[in-house]
Coordinates of C-alpha atoms in Angstrom, one line a residue:
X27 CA 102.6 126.5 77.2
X28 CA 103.4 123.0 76.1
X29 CA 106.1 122.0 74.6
X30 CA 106.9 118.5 72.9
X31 CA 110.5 117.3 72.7
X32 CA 112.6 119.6 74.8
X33 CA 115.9 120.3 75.7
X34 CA 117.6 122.7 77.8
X35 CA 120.9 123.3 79.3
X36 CA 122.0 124.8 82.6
X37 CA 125.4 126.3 82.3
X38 CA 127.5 127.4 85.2
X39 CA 130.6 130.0 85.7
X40 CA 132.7 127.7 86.1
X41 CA 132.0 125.6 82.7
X42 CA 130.3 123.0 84.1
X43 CA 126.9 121.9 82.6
X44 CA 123.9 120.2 82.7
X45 CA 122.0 119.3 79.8
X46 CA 118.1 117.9 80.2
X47 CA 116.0 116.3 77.7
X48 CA 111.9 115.2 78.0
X49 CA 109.3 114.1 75.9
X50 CA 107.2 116.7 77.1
X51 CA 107.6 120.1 78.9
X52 CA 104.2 122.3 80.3
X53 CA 105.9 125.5 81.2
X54 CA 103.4 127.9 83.9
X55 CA 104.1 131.4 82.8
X56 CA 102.3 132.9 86.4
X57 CA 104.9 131.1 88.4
X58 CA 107.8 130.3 86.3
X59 CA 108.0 126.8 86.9
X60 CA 108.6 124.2 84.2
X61 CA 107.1 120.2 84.6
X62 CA 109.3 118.0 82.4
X63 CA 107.6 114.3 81.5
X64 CA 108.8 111.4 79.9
X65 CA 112.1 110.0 79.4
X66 CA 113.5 113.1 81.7
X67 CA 117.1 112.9 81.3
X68 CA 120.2 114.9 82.4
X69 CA 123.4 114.8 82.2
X70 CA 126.6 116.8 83.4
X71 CA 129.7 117.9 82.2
X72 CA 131.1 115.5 84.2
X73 CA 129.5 112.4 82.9
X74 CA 127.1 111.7 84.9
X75 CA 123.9 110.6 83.4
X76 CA 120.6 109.4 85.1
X77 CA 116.5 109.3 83.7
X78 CA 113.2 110.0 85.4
X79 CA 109.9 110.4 84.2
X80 CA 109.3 113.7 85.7
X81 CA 111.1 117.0 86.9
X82 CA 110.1 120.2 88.0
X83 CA 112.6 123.4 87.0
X84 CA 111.9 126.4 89.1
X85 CA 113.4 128.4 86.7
X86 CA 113.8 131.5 88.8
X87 CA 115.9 129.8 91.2
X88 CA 117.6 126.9 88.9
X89 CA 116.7 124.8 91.5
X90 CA 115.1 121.1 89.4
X91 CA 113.7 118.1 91.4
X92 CA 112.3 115.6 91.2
X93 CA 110.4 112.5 93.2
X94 CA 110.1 109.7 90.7
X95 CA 112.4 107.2 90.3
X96 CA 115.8 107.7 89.0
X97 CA 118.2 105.2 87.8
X98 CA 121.8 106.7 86.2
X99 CA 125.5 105.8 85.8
X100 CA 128.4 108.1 86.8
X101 CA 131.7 108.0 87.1
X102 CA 131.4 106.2 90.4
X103 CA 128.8 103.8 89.2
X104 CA 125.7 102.9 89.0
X105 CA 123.0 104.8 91.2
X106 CA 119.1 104.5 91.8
X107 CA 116.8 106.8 93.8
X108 CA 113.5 107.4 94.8
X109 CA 114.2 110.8 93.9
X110 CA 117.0 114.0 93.2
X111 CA 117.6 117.8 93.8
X112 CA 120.2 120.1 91.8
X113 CA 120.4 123.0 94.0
X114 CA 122.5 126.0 94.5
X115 CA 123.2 126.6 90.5
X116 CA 124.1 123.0 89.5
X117 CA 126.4 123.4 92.2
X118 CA 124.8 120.6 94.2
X119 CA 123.4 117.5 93.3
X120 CA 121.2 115.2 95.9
X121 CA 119.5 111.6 94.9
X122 CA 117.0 110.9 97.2
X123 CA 115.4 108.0 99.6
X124 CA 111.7 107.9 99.5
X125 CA 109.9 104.6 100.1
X126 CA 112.8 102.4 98.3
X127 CA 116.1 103.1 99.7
X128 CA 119.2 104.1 97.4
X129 CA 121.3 102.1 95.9
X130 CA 124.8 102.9 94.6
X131 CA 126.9 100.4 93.0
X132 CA 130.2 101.5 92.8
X133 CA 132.4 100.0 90.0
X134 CA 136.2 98.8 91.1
X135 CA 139.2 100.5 89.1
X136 CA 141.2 99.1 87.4
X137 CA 144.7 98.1 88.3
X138 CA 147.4 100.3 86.9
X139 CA 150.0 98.1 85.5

């Protein structure tokens, strides 16, 4: 099945979320896997944002990947990957090192006055 424009949310017991968005979705009945493509994005509850060009949701298992760029922005900072994992029921979220290494650029707070 192909899908065009698709979004999809991953909701936890807690109340945390994840919410992803694609140009593009081919979802394979026979193993329950779904491909997102183009302008893959997710974000969580938390604020954390980042964008890929391709995921994989295993939807079985809630377990999404992917090993295509990623560039993002949470609450930490900036980040970009070669790669990412959400694992365990959103409960775990890895960016990965592939060929490029990653980079995190963490933003200073600001003073309290």
């Amino acid at each position: 099945v192909v899908l065009d424009t698709v979004e999809g949310q991953l909701l936890k017991a807690d109340g945390h979320w994840y919410s992803l968005t694609a140009d593009r979705a081919d979802y394979q009945q026979d193993t329950k896997i779904i491909d997102l493509y183009g302008n893959v994005t997710v974000i969580d509850s938390s604020g954390t944002s980042f964008t890929t060009e391709h995921a994989t949701v295993e939807t079985e298992t809630m377990h999404v990947y992917g090993n295509e760029a990623v560039s993002g922005v949470g609450n930490l900072g900036n980040i970009l990957a070669s790669g990412f994992e959400i694992r365990d029921n959103g409960s775990h979220i890895t960016f990965m090192r592939g060929d490029a290494p990653i980079t995190v650029k963490l933003d200073k707070a600001a003073k309290k006055q």
